[in-house]
Short mmCIF file of N, CA and C in Angstrom, two decimals:
data_model
loop_
_atom_site.label_atom_id
_atom_site.label_comp_id
_atom_site.label_asym_id
_atom_site.label_seq_id
_atom_site.Cartn_x
_atom_site.Cartn_y
_atom_site.Cartn_z
N MET A 13 73.78 45.51 58.07
CA MET A 13 72.82 46.35 59.01
C MET A 13 72.48 46.66 60.33
N ILE A 14 73.48 47.19 60.81
CA ILE A 14 73.68 47.53 62.40
C ILE A 14 71.12 47.79 63.30
N HIS A 15 71.08 46.99 63.96
CA HIS A 15 69.37 47.78 64.21
C HIS A 15 69.67 47.21 65.62
N ASP A 16 69.13 48.81 66.68
CA ASP A 16 69.50 48.68 67.44
C ASP A 16 67.90 49.60 68.16
N ALA A 17 68.17 50.17 69.80
CA ALA A 17 66.73 50.54 70.00
C ALA A 17 67.28 52.37 68.76
N ASP A 18 68.29 52.75 69.05
CA ASP A 18 69.19 54.45 68.32
C ASP A 18 68.06 54.58 66.43
N THR A 19 68.61 53.05 66.19
CA THR A 19 68.12 53.05 64.37
C THR A 19 66.83 52.75 64.27
N SER A 20 66.14 51.87 64.93
CA SER A 20 65.05 52.08 65.31
C SER A 20 64.08 53.44 65.21
N ALA A 21 64.85 53.84 66.27
CA ALA A 21 64.20 55.23 66.20
C ALA A 21 64.47 56.48 65.40
N MET A 22 65.94 56.42 64.53
CA MET A 22 66.40 57.30 63.71
C MET A 22 64.78 56.52 62.22
N GLN A 23 64.69 55.54 62.36
CA GLN A 23 64.48 55.14 61.54
C GLN A 23 62.54 55.49 61.37
N ARG A 24 62.43 55.65 62.47
CA ARG A 24 60.83 56.22 62.86
C ARG A 24 60.40 57.43 62.71
N LEU A 25 61.96 58.14 63.19
CA LEU A 25 62.40 59.78 63.08
C LEU A 25 61.84 60.04 60.92
N ALA A 26 62.64 59.39 60.93
CA ALA A 26 63.16 59.31 59.51
C ALA A 26 61.44 59.96 58.43
N GLY A 27 60.56 57.68 59.12
CA GLY A 27 59.46 57.85 58.60
C GLY A 27 58.56 58.92 59.03
N GLY A 28 58.40 59.98 59.73
CA GLY A 28 57.49 61.32 60.61
C GLY A 28 56.85 61.36 62.01
N GLU A 29 57.93 59.90 62.67
CA GLU A 29 57.54 60.17 63.63
C GLU A 29 58.17 60.78 65.11
N ASP A 30 58.45 62.21 64.84
CA ASP A 30 58.54 63.18 65.28
C ASP A 30 58.93 62.62 67.00
N THR A 31 58.49 62.62 67.62
CA THR A 31 58.43 61.95 69.11
C THR A 31 59.69 60.91 69.28
N ALA A 32 60.00 60.67 68.01
CA ALA A 32 60.95 59.82 68.19
C ALA A 32 62.51 60.37 68.92
N LEU A 33 62.15 61.58 68.64
CA LEU A 33 63.99 62.61 68.60
C LEU A 33 63.38 62.67 70.11
N ASN A 34 62.63 62.02 70.98
CA ASN A 34 63.10 62.30 72.29
C ASN A 34 63.72 61.35 73.00
N GLU A 35 63.37 60.02 72.63
CA GLU A 35 64.40 59.34 72.83
C GLU A 35 65.89 59.26 72.88
N ILE A 36 66.07 59.62 71.51
CA ILE A 36 67.06 59.59 71.17
C ILE A 36 67.98 60.92 72.06
N ILE A 37 67.10 62.04 72.44
CA ILE A 37 67.80 62.88 73.46
C ILE A 37 67.90 61.82 74.43
N HIS A 38 66.99 61.97 75.08
CA HIS A 38 67.12 61.18 75.90
C HIS A 38 67.50 60.49 76.21
N ARG A 39 68.92 59.22 75.52
CA ARG A 39 69.43 57.80 75.52
C ARG A 39 70.57 59.22 75.81
N TRP A 40 70.88 60.19 75.24
CA TRP A 40 72.34 59.96 74.32
C TRP A 40 72.58 61.73 74.74
N GLN A 41 71.90 62.57 75.74
CA GLN A 41 71.81 64.10 75.95
C GLN A 41 72.87 64.66 77.14
N ASP A 42 73.16 63.51 78.07
CA ASP A 42 73.96 63.75 79.30
C ASP A 42 75.27 63.68 78.78
N ARG A 43 75.66 62.54 78.00
CA ARG A 43 76.59 61.89 77.53
C ARG A 43 76.86 62.54 76.42
N LEU A 44 76.41 63.30 75.49
CA LEU A 44 77.14 64.39 74.04
C LEU A 44 77.63 65.71 75.33
N ILE A 45 76.20 66.06 76.37
CA ILE A 45 77.61 67.36 76.78
C ILE A 45 78.26 66.96 77.90
N SER A 46 78.73 66.13 78.14
CA SER A 46 79.62 65.42 79.15
C SER A 46 80.81 65.35 77.57
N PHE A 47 80.90 65.10 76.72
CA PHE A 47 81.93 65.18 75.70
C PHE A 47 82.83 65.88 75.19
N LEU A 48 81.13 67.19 75.01
CA LEU A 48 81.76 68.72 74.67
C LEU A 48 81.76 69.18 75.63
N TRP A 49 81.89 69.36 76.94
CA TRP A 49 82.28 69.81 77.84
C TRP A 49 83.80 69.23 78.24
N HIS A 50 84.17 67.59 78.01
CA HIS A 50 85.75 66.88 77.88
C HIS A 50 86.39 67.74 77.50
N MET A 51 85.67 68.26 75.89
CA MET A 51 86.54 69.29 74.63
C MET A 51 87.07 70.30 74.82
N SER A 52 85.27 71.21 75.29
CA SER A 52 85.19 72.56 75.02
C SER A 52 86.26 73.06 76.49
N HIS A 53 85.21 72.03 77.60
CA HIS A 53 85.90 73.04 79.17
C HIS A 53 84.66 74.45 79.63
N ASP A 54 83.79 74.31 78.61
CA ASP A 54 82.51 75.02 78.91
C ASP A 54 81.39 74.57 78.54
N GLN A 55 80.57 74.69 79.70
CA GLN A 55 79.63 74.29 80.34
C GLN A 55 78.27 74.55 78.85
N ILE A 56 78.12 75.97 78.79
CA ILE A 56 77.19 76.45 78.19
C ILE A 56 77.96 76.25 76.31
N VAL A 57 78.94 75.97 76.04
CA VAL A 57 79.10 76.23 74.91
C VAL A 57 78.86 74.85 74.57
N ALA A 58 78.92 73.66 76.08
CA ALA A 58 78.60 71.91 75.68
C ALA A 58 77.65 71.56 75.47
N ARG A 59 76.29 72.75 76.51
CA ARG A 59 75.10 72.02 76.24
C ARG A 59 74.53 73.20 74.87
N ASP A 60 74.82 74.05 74.75
CA ASP A 60 74.85 74.46 72.95
C ASP A 60 74.67 73.26 71.48
N LEU A 61 76.09 73.87 72.09
CA LEU A 61 76.62 72.53 71.09
C LEU A 61 76.02 71.15 70.47
N ALA A 62 76.10 70.47 71.85
CA ALA A 62 74.61 69.26 72.16
C ALA A 62 73.13 69.49 71.71
N GLN A 63 72.87 71.00 71.74
CA GLN A 63 71.65 71.28 71.08
C GLN A 63 71.22 71.79 69.83
N GLU A 64 72.15 72.03 69.48
CA GLU A 64 72.72 71.71 67.93
C GLU A 64 72.51 70.57 67.36
N THR A 65 73.84 69.93 67.94
CA THR A 65 73.59 68.13 67.35
C THR A 65 72.21 68.21 66.84
N PHE A 66 71.72 67.67 67.73
CA PHE A 66 69.97 67.10 67.88
C PHE A 66 69.84 68.40 66.80
N VAL A 67 69.75 68.96 66.51
CA VAL A 67 68.19 69.67 65.62
C VAL A 67 69.16 69.34 64.24
N ARG A 68 70.55 69.40 64.25
CA ARG A 68 71.47 69.01 62.99
C ARG A 68 70.76 67.03 62.81
N LEU A 69 70.54 66.46 63.96
CA LEU A 69 70.18 65.18 63.92
C LEU A 69 68.44 65.32 62.69
N TYR A 70 68.01 65.53 63.67
CA TYR A 70 66.63 65.89 63.17
C TYR A 70 66.19 66.42 61.39
N GLN A 71 67.72 67.73 60.57
CA GLN A 71 67.40 67.96 60.06
C GLN A 71 67.68 67.17 58.93
N ASN A 72 68.90 66.26 59.63
CA ASN A 72 69.13 65.57 58.55
C ASN A 72 68.95 63.58 58.72
N ARG A 73 67.83 63.93 59.43
CA ARG A 73 67.41 62.71 59.32
C ARG A 73 66.80 61.62 58.25
N HIS A 74 66.57 61.98 57.37
CA HIS A 74 66.41 61.47 55.57
C HIS A 74 67.75 60.60 55.44
N ARG A 75 68.61 61.16 55.66
CA ARG A 75 70.27 60.86 55.49
C ARG A 75 70.79 59.99 55.98
N TYR A 76 70.27 59.39 57.56
CA TYR A 76 70.76 58.25 58.52
C TYR A 76 71.48 56.87 57.62
N ARG A 77 72.50 56.71 57.35
CA ARG A 77 71.81 55.31 57.06
C ARG A 77 73.06 54.08 58.14
N PRO A 78 72.56 53.40 59.09
CA PRO A 78 73.03 52.75 60.05
C PRO A 78 73.96 51.78 59.53
N HIS A 79 75.24 52.32 58.61
CA HIS A 79 75.94 51.67 58.67
C HIS A 79 77.34 50.73 59.70
N ALA A 80 77.23 52.38 60.30
CA ALA A 80 78.16 52.23 61.74
C ALA A 80 77.29 52.46 62.50
N PRO A 81 77.99 52.37 64.15
CA PRO A 81 77.12 52.15 64.90
C PRO A 81 76.06 53.74 65.89
N PHE A 82 75.21 53.94 65.53
CA PHE A 82 74.03 55.09 65.77
C PHE A 82 75.51 56.30 66.85
N ALA A 83 75.74 55.60 67.68
CA ALA A 83 77.24 56.40 68.71
C ALA A 83 78.44 57.45 67.64
N SER A 84 78.77 57.33 66.61
CA SER A 84 79.56 57.09 65.76
C SER A 84 78.77 58.37 65.90
N TYR A 85 78.00 57.75 64.45
CA TYR A 85 77.20 59.12 63.84
C TYR A 85 76.74 60.09 64.26
N LEU A 86 76.50 60.13 65.76
CA LEU A 86 76.20 61.64 66.67
C LEU A 86 77.05 61.87 67.10
N PHE A 87 78.30 61.22 67.62
CA PHE A 87 79.24 62.42 68.20
C PHE A 87 80.08 62.57 66.92
N GLN A 88 80.13 62.18 66.09
CA GLN A 88 80.97 62.65 64.28
C GLN A 88 80.16 63.60 64.34
N ILE A 89 78.50 64.32 64.24
CA ILE A 89 77.33 65.47 64.27
C ILE A 89 78.63 66.08 65.26
N ALA A 90 78.86 66.11 66.40
CA ALA A 90 78.86 66.65 67.71
C ALA A 90 80.62 67.42 67.50
N ARG A 91 81.01 65.97 67.33
CA ARG A 91 82.77 66.86 66.85
C ARG A 91 82.71 67.77 66.08
N ASN A 92 82.37 67.38 64.77
CA ASN A 92 82.03 68.82 63.78
C ASN A 92 81.33 70.32 64.01
N LEU A 93 80.67 69.97 64.68
CA LEU A 93 79.92 70.60 65.38
C LEU A 93 81.24 71.87 66.44
N LEU A 94 82.20 70.98 67.15
CA LEU A 94 82.86 71.66 67.78
C LEU A 94 83.78 72.10 66.92
N PHE A 95 84.56 71.18 66.07
CA PHE A 95 85.36 72.26 65.25
C PHE A 95 85.12 73.56 64.61
N ASN A 96 83.90 73.80 64.73
CA ASN A 96 83.51 74.34 63.79
C ASN A 96 83.79 75.80 64.74
N HIS A 97 83.15 75.43 66.13
CA HIS A 97 82.73 76.28 66.88
C HIS A 97 84.45 77.01 67.33
N VAL A 98 85.12 76.03 67.17
CA VAL A 98 86.52 76.00 67.90
C VAL A 98 87.49 76.86 66.62
N ARG A 99 87.18 76.64 65.47
CA ARG A 99 87.63 77.66 64.47
C ARG A 99 87.20 79.05 64.73
N TRP A 100 86.04 79.47 64.88
CA TRP A 100 85.21 80.62 64.25
C TRP A 100 85.43 81.50 66.09
N SER A 101 85.29 79.90 66.46
CA SER A 101 86.15 81.08 68.38
C SER A 101 87.32 81.30 67.99
N LYS A 102 88.59 81.36 67.00
CA LYS A 102 89.40 81.41 67.11
C LYS A 102 89.57 82.34 66.64
N ARG A 103 88.57 82.96 65.49
CA ARG A 103 88.70 84.39 64.59
C ARG A 103 87.87 85.57 65.07
N HIS A 104 86.92 85.47 66.50
CA HIS A 104 85.90 86.62 67.13
C HIS A 104 86.25 85.57 68.57
N PRO A 105 87.21 86.45 68.57
CA PRO A 105 87.22 86.65 70.33
C PRO A 105 87.18 86.77 71.04
N SER A 106 86.59 86.40 72.27
CA SER A 106 85.33 87.15 73.48
C SER A 106 86.13 86.87 74.73
N GLU A 107 85.25 87.73 75.58
CA GLU A 107 85.76 86.95 77.22
C GLU A 107 84.50 85.61 77.53
N SER A 108 85.49 85.00 77.90
CA SER A 108 83.84 84.07 78.60
C SER A 108 83.73 84.94 79.95
N LEU A 109 82.15 84.69 80.13
CA LEU A 109 81.62 84.90 81.88
C LEU A 109 81.30 83.52 82.61
N GLU A 110 81.72 82.44 81.94
CA GLU A 110 81.68 81.42 82.30
C GLU A 110 82.72 81.25 83.30
N PHE A 111 82.26 80.73 84.36
CA PHE A 111 83.73 80.24 85.60
C PHE A 111 83.19 78.73 85.71
N LEU A 112 84.09 78.21 85.42
CA LEU A 112 84.33 76.23 85.98
C LEU A 112 84.70 76.14 87.24
N SER A 113 84.08 75.33 88.29
CA SER A 113 84.46 75.08 89.63
C SER A 113 84.69 74.07 89.00
N ASP A 114 86.07 73.51 90.66
CA ASP A 114 86.60 72.60 90.44
C ASP A 114 86.28 71.13 90.91
N GLU A 115 84.98 71.18 90.97
CA GLU A 115 83.65 70.10 91.82
C GLU A 115 83.33 69.67 90.22
N GLY A 116 84.00 70.34 88.59
CA GLY A 116 83.40 69.52 87.84
C GLY A 116 81.75 70.11 87.32
N PHE A 117 81.53 69.46 86.63
CA PHE A 117 80.11 69.41 85.36
C PHE A 117 79.33 68.30 85.93
N ASP A 118 78.34 68.56 85.99
CA ASP A 118 77.20 67.71 86.06
C ASP A 118 75.78 67.90 85.79
N PRO A 119 75.70 66.96 84.74
CA PRO A 119 74.29 67.19 83.87
C PRO A 119 73.33 67.46 84.51
N GLU A 120 72.83 66.74 85.71
CA GLU A 120 71.28 67.47 86.22
C GLU A 120 71.99 68.04 87.62
N GLY A 121 72.82 68.71 87.20
CA GLY A 121 72.48 70.27 87.77
C GLY A 121 72.79 69.63 90.05
N ASN A 122 73.45 68.71 90.38
CA ASN A 122 73.55 68.13 91.68
C ASN A 122 74.26 68.83 91.93
N GLU A 123 74.36 69.53 93.09
CA GLU A 123 76.22 69.94 93.95
C GLU A 123 76.93 69.05 94.12
N PRO A 124 77.42 69.42 95.29
CA PRO A 124 78.11 67.99 95.64
C PRO A 124 78.35 68.77 97.55
N SER A 125 78.20 67.85 98.19
CA SER A 125 78.48 68.34 99.55
C SER A 125 79.45 69.00 99.29
N PRO A 126 79.64 70.45 100.95
CA PRO A 126 80.96 70.97 100.88
C PRO A 126 82.08 69.72 101.38
N ASP A 127 82.11 68.90 101.50
CA ASP A 127 83.07 68.25 101.94
C ASP A 127 83.65 67.74 101.41
N LYS A 128 82.37 67.35 100.19
CA LYS A 128 83.28 66.05 99.08
C LYS A 128 84.08 67.43 97.85
N ALA A 129 82.86 68.60 97.81
CA ALA A 129 83.95 69.36 97.54
C ALA A 129 85.49 69.89 97.28
N MET A 130 85.76 69.88 99.06
CA MET A 130 87.21 70.25 99.29
C MET A 130 87.50 68.72 98.60
N VAL A 131 87.29 67.27 99.33
CA VAL A 131 88.15 66.51 98.80
C VAL A 131 88.86 66.29 97.65
N GLY A 132 89.22 66.59 97.29
CA GLY A 132 91.02 66.13 96.26
C GLY A 132 90.32 66.89 94.91
N THR A 133 89.71 67.87 95.62
CA THR A 133 89.85 69.49 94.40
C THR A 133 90.45 69.72 93.83
N GLU A 134 92.71 69.78 94.21
CA GLU A 134 93.90 70.05 93.98
C GLU A 134 94.54 69.34 92.63
N THR A 135 93.84 67.59 93.03
CA THR A 135 93.75 66.31 92.03
C THR A 135 93.43 66.11 90.93
N ILE A 136 91.89 66.96 91.65
CA ILE A 136 91.02 67.05 90.06
C ILE A 136 91.66 68.03 89.42
N HIS A 137 92.08 69.35 89.58
CA HIS A 137 92.41 69.78 89.20
C HIS A 137 93.66 69.99 88.87
N GLN A 138 94.57 69.06 88.42
CA GLN A 138 96.00 68.23 87.89
C GLN A 138 95.54 67.58 87.01
N VAL A 139 93.94 66.65 87.18
CA VAL A 139 93.84 66.22 86.35
C VAL A 139 93.14 66.34 84.80
N ARG A 140 92.33 66.90 85.57
CA ARG A 140 91.45 67.95 84.03
C ARG A 140 92.65 68.98 83.23
N LEU A 141 93.71 68.97 83.51
CA LEU A 141 94.82 70.20 82.87
C LEU A 141 95.36 68.78 82.02
N ALA A 142 95.77 68.06 82.88
CA ALA A 142 96.89 67.29 82.36
C ALA A 142 96.26 66.17 80.85
N ILE A 143 94.46 66.18 81.38
CA ILE A 143 93.96 65.62 79.88
C ILE A 143 94.01 66.81 78.83
N ALA A 144 93.75 68.10 79.07
CA ALA A 144 92.97 69.31 78.73
C ALA A 144 94.70 69.84 78.31
N ASP A 145 96.14 68.98 77.77
CA ASP A 145 97.17 69.34 77.75
C ASP A 145 97.45 68.63 76.88
N LEU A 146 96.69 67.15 76.56
CA LEU A 146 96.89 65.94 75.36
C LEU A 146 96.35 66.84 74.15
N PRO A 147 97.57 66.57 72.56
CA PRO A 147 97.05 66.55 71.59
C PRO A 147 95.84 66.48 71.97
N ASP A 148 95.34 67.34 71.19
CA ASP A 148 93.72 66.93 70.43
C ASP A 148 93.39 65.32 69.61
N GLU A 149 94.04 65.10 69.15
CA GLU A 149 93.74 63.83 68.17
C GLU A 149 93.73 62.81 69.83
N LEU A 150 94.46 63.25 70.77
CA LEU A 150 94.61 61.71 71.66
C LEU A 150 93.70 62.15 72.50
N ARG A 151 93.38 63.60 73.05
CA ARG A 151 92.58 64.08 74.23
C ARG A 151 91.13 63.60 73.22
N GLU A 152 90.73 63.53 72.10
CA GLU A 152 89.45 63.22 71.82
C GLU A 152 89.31 61.52 72.16
N ALA A 153 90.19 60.68 71.43
CA ALA A 153 90.04 59.16 71.61
C ALA A 153 89.87 58.51 72.83
N PHE A 154 90.58 58.92 73.15
CA PHE A 154 90.80 59.18 75.86
C PHE A 154 89.55 59.28 76.44
N ILE A 155 88.32 60.69 75.60
CA ILE A 155 87.46 60.55 76.43
C ILE A 155 86.69 59.71 75.64
N LEU A 156 86.19 59.74 74.17
CA LEU A 156 85.58 59.16 73.79
C LEU A 156 85.11 57.31 73.98
N PHE A 157 86.38 56.77 74.95
CA PHE A 157 86.70 56.24 75.46
C PHE A 157 86.73 55.95 77.10
N THR A 158 87.13 56.70 77.76
CA THR A 158 87.47 56.51 79.23
C THR A 158 85.96 57.23 79.61
N TYR A 159 85.34 58.35 79.31
CA TYR A 159 83.72 59.15 79.69
C TYR A 159 83.07 58.46 78.87
N GLN A 160 83.25 58.48 78.04
CA GLN A 160 81.82 57.85 76.80
C GLN A 160 81.57 56.19 76.85
N ASP A 161 82.57 56.02 77.07
CA ASP A 161 82.47 54.14 77.21
C ASP A 161 82.16 53.92 75.96
N LEU A 162 82.87 54.29 74.59
CA LEU A 162 82.49 54.07 73.71
C LEU A 162 83.68 52.46 72.83
N SER A 163 83.13 51.63 72.07
CA SER A 163 84.55 50.62 71.58
C SER A 163 85.68 50.93 70.86
N TYR A 164 86.05 50.44 70.87
CA TYR A 164 87.55 50.97 69.83
C TYR A 164 86.78 51.49 67.99
N ARG A 165 86.03 50.54 67.62
CA ARG A 165 85.08 50.49 66.56
C ARG A 165 84.17 52.48 66.65
N GLU A 166 83.27 52.23 67.70
CA GLU A 166 82.42 54.03 67.37
C GLU A 166 83.56 54.70 67.49
N ILE A 167 85.39 54.48 68.04
CA ILE A 167 85.93 56.32 68.16
C ILE A 167 86.27 56.00 66.90
N SER A 168 86.48 54.85 66.08
CA SER A 168 87.52 55.21 65.28
C SER A 168 86.42 55.20 63.67
N ALA A 169 84.88 54.53 63.48
CA ALA A 169 84.37 55.55 62.93
C ALA A 169 83.91 56.86 63.45
N THR A 170 83.56 57.29 63.97
CA THR A 170 84.13 58.69 64.80
C THR A 170 84.79 60.05 64.29
N LEU A 171 86.00 59.49 64.58
CA LEU A 171 87.10 59.86 64.32
C LEU A 171 88.28 60.04 62.51
N GLY A 172 87.46 58.98 62.68
CA GLY A 172 87.10 58.98 61.26
C GLY A 172 88.90 57.75 60.51
N CYS A 173 89.60 56.76 61.48
CA CYS A 173 90.74 56.47 61.65
C CYS A 173 90.34 54.88 61.54
N SER A 174 91.96 54.25 62.01
CA SER A 174 91.59 52.63 62.10
C SER A 174 91.27 52.42 63.63
N GLU A 175 90.89 51.44 63.76
CA GLU A 175 90.67 50.72 65.86
C GLU A 175 91.87 50.77 65.70
N LYS A 176 92.65 49.73 64.89
CA LYS A 176 94.53 50.39 65.55
C LYS A 176 95.45 51.93 66.26
N ALA A 177 94.48 52.77 65.33
CA ALA A 177 94.87 53.87 65.12
C ALA A 177 94.54 54.40 66.78
N VAL A 178 93.39 54.32 67.08
CA VAL A 178 92.13 54.22 68.23
C VAL A 178 93.23 53.99 69.48
N GLU A 179 93.06 52.49 69.44
CA GLU A 179 94.25 51.79 70.47
C GLU A 179 95.71 52.71 70.66
N THR A 180 96.01 52.96 69.42
CA THR A 180 96.95 53.69 69.65
C THR A 180 97.32 54.70 70.52
N ARG A 181 96.13 56.17 69.92
CA ARG A 181 95.94 57.17 70.66
C ARG A 181 95.88 57.13 72.44
N ILE A 182 94.76 55.49 71.98
CA ILE A 182 94.50 55.95 73.58
C ILE A 182 95.75 55.66 74.69
N TYR A 183 96.85 54.38 74.32
CA TYR A 183 97.70 54.12 75.17
C TYR A 183 98.48 55.32 74.88
N ARG A 184 99.00 56.33 73.89
CA ARG A 184 99.70 57.24 73.66
C ARG A 184 98.86 58.49 74.55
N ALA A 185 98.07 58.50 75.21
CA ALA A 185 97.36 59.48 76.49
C ALA A 185 97.88 58.63 77.12
N ARG A 186 97.55 57.65 77.32
CA ARG A 186 97.79 56.98 79.24
C ARG A 186 98.92 57.35 79.45
N GLN A 187 99.64 56.91 78.36
CA GLN A 187 101.59 57.47 78.56
C GLN A 187 101.58 58.63 79.09
N ILE A 188 101.48 59.60 78.49
CA ILE A 188 101.25 60.65 78.98
C ILE A 188 101.42 61.43 80.20
N LEU A 189 99.85 60.50 80.48
CA LEU A 189 99.14 61.08 81.40
C LEU A 189 99.21 60.64 83.15
N LYS A 190 100.07 59.30 82.63
CA LYS A 190 100.97 59.02 83.60
C LYS A 190 102.20 59.21 84.17
N GLU A 191 103.09 59.95 83.66
CA GLU A 191 104.25 60.37 83.30
C GLU A 191 103.96 62.29 84.10
N LYS A 192 102.56 62.87 83.52
CA LYS A 192 102.21 64.36 83.43
C LYS A 192 102.02 63.99 85.46
N LEU A 193 101.04 62.85 85.98
CA LEU A 193 100.23 62.66 86.86
C LEU A 193 101.34 61.41 88.11
N SER A 194 102.91 61.33 87.36
CA SER A 194 103.30 60.42 87.93
C SER A 194 103.51 61.12 90.03
N SER A 195 103.28 62.21 90.29
CA SER A 195 103.32 63.14 90.98
C SER A 195 102.74 62.62 92.21
N LEU A 196 101.34 63.02 91.83
CA LEU A 196 100.10 62.57 92.29
C LEU A 196 99.25 61.24 93.10
N VAL A 197 100.82 60.02 92.04
CA VAL A 197 100.60 58.93 93.27
C VAL A 197 101.59 58.84 94.01
N PRO A 198 101.35 58.81 95.78
CA PRO A 198 102.15 58.26 96.39
C PRO A 198 103.62 57.41 96.13
N SER A 199 104.66 57.05 96.49
CA SER A 199 105.24 56.37 96.34
C SER A 199 105.27 55.37 97.97
N ALA A 200 105.54 53.88 97.24
CA ALA A 200 105.58 52.90 97.97
C ALA A 200 106.81 52.37 99.22
#
């Protein structure tokens, strides 16, 4: 059985202490929005799905069993919601009013200074395109490892595959990105 602050908060939540959800939201909201944004490239969708993830977490608080790291449980809920959203969006296409800038997504809403925004904009754009172009299974593993700092174990529980498969996916993603982005690195 895994014991940590999140498991403790989930047990208190299941026991009727609704304020324990605030602790979980405080710890995980920015990371969850960041993951969903990297996967969807839509800030509004990322925020909506993160909020829905916490709603589902609350609704299913009595079903939680700490057999895997909490991060795996939480990201699995978010991942399922994202897949459902993608399937729904394919059946119901619409024009997005969301404009994604090349400065990136900042969960706190801080705007970069104009000089920082200009430096590296093209590089950032090319890296984002290369990551977005990765096959879904490679992109998910890469984002969870690189941006969310999850362990292979947590990622394997989230994606429903072995730790070796996670390691392979991250390696393959890095190799593809290295090849696609080789033109950005000046030759010596």
